[in-house]
């Protein structure tokens, strides 16, 4: 159920709500903005606890108060720390509001109000529009949960409570008017990202290639997009043998989804989004060890983010042309599976010696990237849970970014900073290429252990030609073991927001 969101113009102490959320900057010894108004109504209660340093306002620090006083209509007041004033931006607000949602869950409250109008405008990114957007994204992302497969509605004998409605409090009508479009964009972004998380969370027996195709068809219908889904036979006709070589071992029908959105002028070159859609990666004949293999249901997180972004596009209708390419298959061993040493003639015509069938993502992406050329994209980005190596290099904090165009790399990095999906560059220098040299074919599909993410990126680069392109290795960021502010354990939705923001930045409106 999508979060119900309203904007209300009022003085903050007068707002009737079970939970009123106030933000506080680190090391301010005085309440400011909305908190100052509440403090006054509470005869200096907030000033007293802040001046003593009992609440510091460190990022994600919280304190609940129970005013019990007629001058403050809220049942509970929740102070949330938002860290230092200088570094406050939309991501800080997403985290603060996400943290507040977790507190609401703990207190079994399903409605909350966030004072936004009175937050000082501390950075160029913040203003009523961005404040509303950040708050809505933080709340809607935090409220998301995947419980479809649980037959009991609760835990510990009590039904779970999830946030159902969010009120944004503006200080005047002009601010409320600025907030409205922020709410709309924030809702569309969160809906797209939550779709991506739902698809990734679904087990591989449900989130099959055919299921992803069904979801893509729905998006196409809602967004007046054109869709083609190539099945195994159609891919054979097209010569998409990189995808088919991975699909050789599975009984589950693979597919290649091509989704086209025409929001720009006819004839304008589109942007292309490509997502790795391995719905389950066993490694194939180069079988993975059983430990944590269940996590390989997330190996379609790149595909999920592309579909999530297109879902948001269907709502936001940016003025630009787009093409989304999503190759989907399982990677399974069987009597028909591709074997180490087999040579595959790819869609582009290049030959690949398959040294390791567990390096399957690059095989399907290489075909999708080469196929994208027929749409003559002005630029393209792919997202893939491609290498365990990127987890060693960057852990769970940064997306590994590679590409063939400095301007595009800078643009994507800047977008990632804004959306809180940070990317860090790895070099695709020429000397790395020789690690892919093969005795029998044009290249091998693995380059050994050193620089594993880079040689994977180099492999892709062999298939993109001269189109400006960025590759995002999301193996470390697509899912997590621990909850954090607006995220739960499990899929993160990365890089759905980055995709949407990039599209909006490149669109003429
Ligand atoms: N899907 C995996 C990469 C992965 C690893 C994603 C850990 C998420 C968490 C990919 O298909 C893979 O198996 N890569 C191999 C490549 C190797 C055989 C060159 C890897 O990283 O070990
Ligand atoms: Mn693999
Ligand atoms: Zn994989």
mmCIF file with all atom_site columns, N, CA, C and O in Angstrom, residues 411-438:
data_model
loop_
_atom_site.group_PDB
_atom_site.id
_atom_site.type_symbol
_atom_site.label_atom_id
_atom_site.label_alt_id
_atom_site.label_comp_id
_atom_site.label_asym_id
_atom_site.label_entity_id
_atom_site.label_seq_id
_atom_site.pdbx_PDB_ins_code
_atom_site.Cartn_x
_atom_site.Cartn_y
_atom_site.Cartn_z
_atom_site.occupancy
_atom_site.B_iso_or_equiv
_atom_site.pdbx_formal_charge
_atom_site.auth_seq_id
_atom_site.auth_comp_id
_atom_site.auth_asym_id
_atom_site.auth_atom_id
_atom_site.pdbx_PDB_model_num
ATOM 1   N N  . UNK A 1 411 ? 29.427 13.224  -14.654 1.00 0.00 ? 411 UNK A N  1
ATOM 2   C CA . UNK A 1 411 ? 28.005 13.492  -14.509 1.00 0.00 ? 411 UNK A CA 1
ATOM 3   C C  . UNK A 1 411 ? 27.332 12.440  -13.616 1.00 0.00 ? 411 UNK A C  1
ATOM 4   O O  . UNK A 1 411 ? 26.573 12.772  -12.704 1.00 0.00 ? 411 UNK A O  1
ATOM 5   N N  . UNK A 1 412 ? 27.640 11.174  -13.862 1.00 0.00 ? 412 UNK A N  1
ATOM 6   C CA . UNK A 1 412 ? 27.013 10.100  -13.089 1.00 0.00 ? 412 UNK A CA 1
ATOM 7   C C  . UNK A 1 412 ? 27.466 10.153  -11.634 1.00 0.00 ? 412 UNK A C  1
ATOM 8   O O  . UNK A 1 412 ? 26.673 9.943   -10.713 1.00 0.00 ? 412 UNK A O  1
ATOM 9   N N  . UNK A 1 413 ? 28.744 10.464  -11.427 1.00 0.00 ? 413 UNK A N  1
ATOM 10  C CA . UNK A 1 413 ? 29.226 10.586  -10.039 1.00 0.00 ? 413 UNK A CA 1
ATOM 11  C C  . UNK A 1 413 ? 28.496 11.694  -9.298  1.00 0.00 ? 413 UNK A C  1
ATOM 12  O O  . UNK A 1 413 ? 28.100 11.532  -8.153  1.00 0.00 ? 413 UNK A O  1
ATOM 13  N N  . UNK A 1 414 ? 28.315 12.833  -9.967  1.00 0.00 ? 414 UNK A N  1
ATOM 14  C CA . UNK A 1 414 ? 27.639 13.970  -9.329  1.00 0.00 ? 414 UNK A CA 1
ATOM 15  C C  . UNK A 1 414 ? 26.187 13.609  -9.005  1.00 0.00 ? 414 UNK A C  1
ATOM 16  O O  . UNK A 1 414 ? 25.672 13.937  -7.929  1.00 0.00 ? 414 UNK A O  1
ATOM 17  N N  . UNK A 1 415 ? 25.531 12.927  -9.924  1.00 0.00 ? 415 UNK A N  1
ATOM 18  C CA . UNK A 1 415 ? 24.151 12.494  -9.686  1.00 0.00 ? 415 UNK A CA 1
ATOM 19  C C  . UNK A 1 415 ? 24.102 11.541  -8.487  1.00 0.00 ? 415 UNK A C  1
ATOM 20  O O  . UNK A 1 415 ? 23.229 11.641  -7.629  1.00 0.00 ? 415 UNK A O  1
ATOM 21  N N  . UNK A 1 416 ? 25.064 10.637  -8.408  1.00 0.00 ? 416 UNK A N  1
ATOM 22  C CA . UNK A 1 416 ? 25.121 9.681   -7.298  1.00 0.00 ? 416 UNK A CA 1
ATOM 23  C C  . UNK A 1 416 ? 25.299 10.372  -5.954  1.00 0.00 ? 416 UNK A C  1
ATOM 24  O O  . UNK A 1 416 ? 24.710 9.963   -4.948  1.00 0.00 ? 416 UNK A O  1
ATOM 25  N N  . UNK A 1 417 ? 26.099 11.436  -5.924  1.00 0.00 ? 417 UNK A N  1
ATOM 26  C CA . UNK A 1 417 ? 26.274 12.197  -4.680  1.00 0.00 ? 417 UNK A CA 1
ATOM 27  C C  . UNK A 1 417 ? 24.935 12.783  -4.242  1.00 0.00 ? 417 UNK A C  1
ATOM 28  O O  . UNK A 1 417 ? 24.571 12.735  -3.072  1.00 0.00 ? 417 UNK A O  1
ATOM 29  N N  . UNK A 1 418 ? 24.218 13.356  -5.188  1.00 0.00 ? 418 UNK A N  1
ATOM 30  C CA . UNK A 1 418 ? 22.936 13.995  -4.857  1.00 0.00 ? 418 UNK A CA 1
ATOM 31  C C  . UNK A 1 418 ? 21.893 13.000  -4.380  1.00 0.00 ? 418 UNK A C  1
ATOM 32  O O  . UNK A 1 418 ? 21.101 13.288  -3.511  1.00 0.00 ? 418 UNK A O  1
ATOM 33  N N  . UNK A 1 419 ? 21.868 11.818  -4.997  1.00 0.00 ? 419 UNK A N  1
ATOM 34  C CA . UNK A 1 419 ? 20.814 10.862  -4.641  1.00 0.00 ? 419 UNK A CA 1
ATOM 35  C C  . UNK A 1 419 ? 21.220 9.988   -3.471  1.00 0.00 ? 419 UNK A C  1
ATOM 36  O O  . UNK A 1 419 ? 20.434 9.175   -3.003  1.00 0.00 ? 419 UNK A O  1
ATOM 37  N N  . UNK A 1 420 ? 22.464 10.136  -2.997  1.00 0.00 ? 420 UNK A N  1
ATOM 38  C CA . UNK A 1 420 ? 22.913 9.298   -1.886  1.00 0.00 ? 420 UNK A CA 1
ATOM 39  C C  . UNK A 1 420 ? 23.269 7.892   -2.333  1.00 0.00 ? 420 UNK A C  1
ATOM 40  O O  . UNK A 1 420 ? 23.322 6.976   -1.518  1.00 0.00 ? 420 UNK A O  1
ATOM 41  N N  . UNK A 1 421 ? 23.517 7.711   -3.626  1.00 0.00 ? 421 UNK A N  1
ATOM 42  C CA . UNK A 1 421 ? 23.983 6.422   -4.138  1.00 0.00 ? 421 UNK A CA 1
ATOM 43  C C  . UNK A 1 421 ? 25.373 6.671   -4.720  1.00 0.00 ? 421 UNK A C  1
ATOM 44  O O  . UNK A 1 421 ? 25.535 6.899   -5.912  1.00 0.00 ? 421 UNK A O  1
ATOM 45  N N  . UNK A 1 422 ? 26.352 6.673   -3.818  1.00 0.00 ? 422 UNK A N  1
ATOM 46  C CA . UNK A 1 422 ? 27.667 7.172   -4.196  1.00 0.00 ? 422 UNK A CA 1
ATOM 47  C C  . UNK A 1 422 ? 28.455 6.167   -5.019  1.00 0.00 ? 422 UNK A C  1
ATOM 48  O O  . UNK A 1 422 ? 28.448 4.972   -4.749  1.00 0.00 ? 422 UNK A O  1
ATOM 49  N N  . UNK A 1 423 ? 29.151 6.716   -6.028  1.00 0.00 ? 423 UNK A N  1
ATOM 50  C CA . UNK A 1 423 ? 29.940 5.893   -6.952  1.00 0.00 ? 423 UNK A CA 1
ATOM 51  C C  . UNK A 1 423 ? 31.413 6.273   -6.811  1.00 0.00 ? 423 UNK A C  1
ATOM 52  O O  . UNK A 1 423 ? 31.733 7.440   -6.584  1.00 0.00 ? 423 UNK A O  1
ATOM 53  N N  . UNK A 1 424 ? 32.287 5.303   -6.975  1.00 0.00 ? 424 UNK A N  1
ATOM 54  C CA . UNK A 1 424 ? 33.718 5.594   -6.938  1.00 0.00 ? 424 UNK A CA 1
ATOM 55  C C  . UNK A 1 424 ? 34.373 4.981   -8.174  1.00 0.00 ? 424 UNK A C  1
ATOM 56  O O  . UNK A 1 424 ? 34.119 3.825   -8.494  1.00 0.00 ? 424 UNK A O  1
ATOM 57  N N  . UNK A 1 425 ? 35.202 5.761   -8.884  1.00 0.00 ? 425 UNK A N  1
ATOM 58  C CA . UNK A 1 425 ? 35.745 5.288   -10.160 1.00 0.00 ? 425 UNK A CA 1
ATOM 59  C C  . UNK A 1 425 ? 36.888 4.275   -10.034 1.00 0.00 ? 425 UNK A C  1
ATOM 60  O O  . UNK A 1 425 ? 37.711 4.377   -9.132  1.00 0.00 ? 425 UNK A O  1
ATOM 61  N N  . UNK A 1 426 ? 36.893 3.341   -10.950 1.00 0.00 ? 426 UNK A N  1
ATOM 62  C CA . UNK A 1 426 ? 37.998 2.390   -11.107 1.00 0.00 ? 426 UNK A CA 1
ATOM 63  C C  . UNK A 1 426 ? 38.513 2.576   -12.532 1.00 0.00 ? 426 UNK A C  1
ATOM 64  O O  . UNK A 1 426 ? 37.736 2.836   -13.441 1.00 0.00 ? 426 UNK A O  1
ATOM 65  N N  . UNK A 1 427 ? 39.829 2.443   -12.744 1.00 0.00 ? 427 UNK A N  1
ATOM 66  C CA . UNK A 1 427 ? 40.389 2.778   -14.064 1.00 0.00 ? 427 UNK A CA 1
ATOM 67  C C  . UNK A 1 427 ? 40.305 1.633   -15.078 1.00 0.00 ? 427 UNK A C  1
ATOM 68  O O  . UNK A 1 427 ? 40.672 0.504   -14.759 1.00 0.00 ? 427 UNK A O  1
ATOM 69  N N  . UNK A 1 428 ? 39.835 1.961   -16.272 1.00 0.00 ? 428 UNK A N  1
ATOM 70  C CA . UNK A 1 428 ? 39.861 0.972   -17.360 1.00 0.00 ? 428 UNK A CA 1
ATOM 71  C C  . UNK A 1 428 ? 41.082 1.246   -18.233 1.00 0.00 ? 428 UNK A C  1
ATOM 72  O O  . UNK A 1 428 ? 40.964 1.559   -19.415 1.00 0.00 ? 428 UNK A O  1
ATOM 73  N N  . UNK A 1 429 ? 42.270 1.156   -17.636 1.00 0.00 ? 429 UNK A N  1
ATOM 74  C CA . UNK A 1 429 ? 43.494 1.443   -18.380 1.00 0.00 ? 429 UNK A CA 1
ATOM 75  C C  . UNK A 1 429 ? 43.844 0.296   -19.326 1.00 0.00 ? 429 UNK A C  1
ATOM 76  O O  . UNK A 1 429 ? 43.553 -0.875  -19.039 1.00 0.00 ? 429 UNK A O  1
ATOM 77  N N  . UNK A 1 430 ? 44.519 0.666   -20.408 1.00 0.00 ? 430 UNK A N  1
ATOM 78  C CA . UNK A 1 430 ? 44.868 -0.326  -21.443 1.00 0.00 ? 430 UNK A CA 1
ATOM 79  C C  . UNK A 1 430 ? 45.627 -1.556  -20.935 1.00 0.00 ? 430 UNK A C  1
ATOM 80  O O  . UNK A 1 430 ? 45.328 -2.665  -21.367 1.00 0.00 ? 430 UNK A O  1
ATOM 81  N N  . UNK A 1 431 ? 46.615 -1.386  -20.032 1.00 0.00 ? 431 UNK A N  1
ATOM 82  C CA . UNK A 1 431 ? 47.381 -2.575  -19.638 1.00 0.00 ? 431 UNK A CA 1
ATOM 83  C C  . UNK A 1 431 ? 46.532 -3.706  -19.038 1.00 0.00 ? 431 UNK A C  1
ATOM 84  O O  . UNK A 1 431 ? 46.940 -4.863  -19.088 1.00 0.00 ? 431 UNK A O  1
ATOM 85  N N  . UNK A 1 432 ? 45.359 -3.371  -18.495 1.00 0.00 ? 432 UNK A N  1
ATOM 86  C CA . UNK A 1 432 ? 44.522 -4.432  -17.916 1.00 0.00 ? 432 UNK A CA 1
ATOM 87  C C  . UNK A 1 432 ? 43.951 -5.361  -18.989 1.00 0.00 ? 432 UNK A C  1
ATOM 88  O O  . UNK A 1 432 ? 43.592 -6.501  -18.709 1.00 0.00 ? 432 UNK A O  1
ATOM 89  N N  . UNK A 1 433 ? 43.855 -4.853  -20.213 1.00 0.00 ? 433 UNK A N  1
ATOM 90  C CA . UNK A 1 433 ? 43.173 -5.606  -21.267 1.00 0.00 ? 433 UNK A CA 1
ATOM 91  C C  . UNK A 1 433 ? 43.820 -6.956  -21.527 1.00 0.00 ? 433 UNK A C  1
ATOM 92  O O  . UNK A 1 433 ? 43.129 -7.941  -21.844 1.00 0.00 ? 433 UNK A O  1
ATOM 93  N N  . UNK A 1 434 ? 45.173 -7.030  -21.361 1.00 0.00 ? 434 UNK A N  1
ATOM 94  C CA . UNK A 1 434 ? 45.846 -8.283  -21.723 1.00 0.00 ? 434 UNK A CA 1
ATOM 95  C C  . UNK A 1 434 ? 45.463 -9.451  -20.812 1.00 0.00 ? 434 UNK A C  1
ATOM 96  O O  . UNK A 1 434 ? 45.636 -10.605 -21.176 1.00 0.00 ? 434 UNK A O  1
ATOM 97  N N  . UNK A 1 435 ? 44.887 -9.121  -19.637 1.00 0.00 ? 435 UNK A N  1
ATOM 98  C CA . UNK A 1 435 ? 44.431 -10.206 -18.757 1.00 0.00 ? 435 UNK A CA 1
ATOM 99  C C  . UNK A 1 435 ? 43.288 -11.009 -19.392 1.00 0.00 ? 435 UNK A C  1
ATOM 100 O O  . UNK A 1 435 ? 42.979 -12.108 -18.949 1.00 0.00 ? 435 UNK A O  1
ATOM 101 N N  . UNK A 1 436 ? 42.672 -10.417 -20.420 1.00 0.00 ? 436 UNK A N  1
ATOM 102 C CA . UNK A 1 436 ? 41.563 -11.116 -21.086 1.00 0.00 ? 436 UNK A CA 1
ATOM 103 C C  . UNK A 1 436 ? 41.998 -11.821 -22.367 1.00 0.00 ? 436 UNK A C  1
ATOM 104 O O  . UNK A 1 436 ? 41.166 -12.397 -23.076 1.00 0.00 ? 436 UNK A O  1
ATOM 105 N N  . UNK A 1 437 ? 43.294 -11.759 -22.694 1.00 0.00 ? 437 UNK A N  1
ATOM 106 C CA . UNK A 1 437 ? 43.762 -12.410 -23.929 1.00 0.00 ? 437 UNK A CA 1
ATOM 107 C C  . UNK A 1 437 ? 43.517 -13.921 -23.865 1.00 0.00 ? 437 UNK A C  1
ATOM 108 O O  . UNK A 1 437 ? 43.774 -14.561 -22.850 1.00 0.00 ? 437 UNK A O  1
ATOM 109 N N  . UNK A 1 438 ? 43.010 -14.461 -24.977 1.00 0.00 ? 438 UNK A N  1
ATOM 110 C CA . UNK A 1 438 ? 42.717 -15.901 -25.056 1.00 0.00 ? 438 UNK A CA 1
ATOM 111 C C  . UNK A 1 438 ? 43.595 -16.546 -26.128 1.00 0.00 ? 438 UNK A C  1
ATOM 112 O O  . UNK A 1 438 ? 43.958 -15.901 -27.100 1.00 0.00 ? 438 UNK A O  1
#
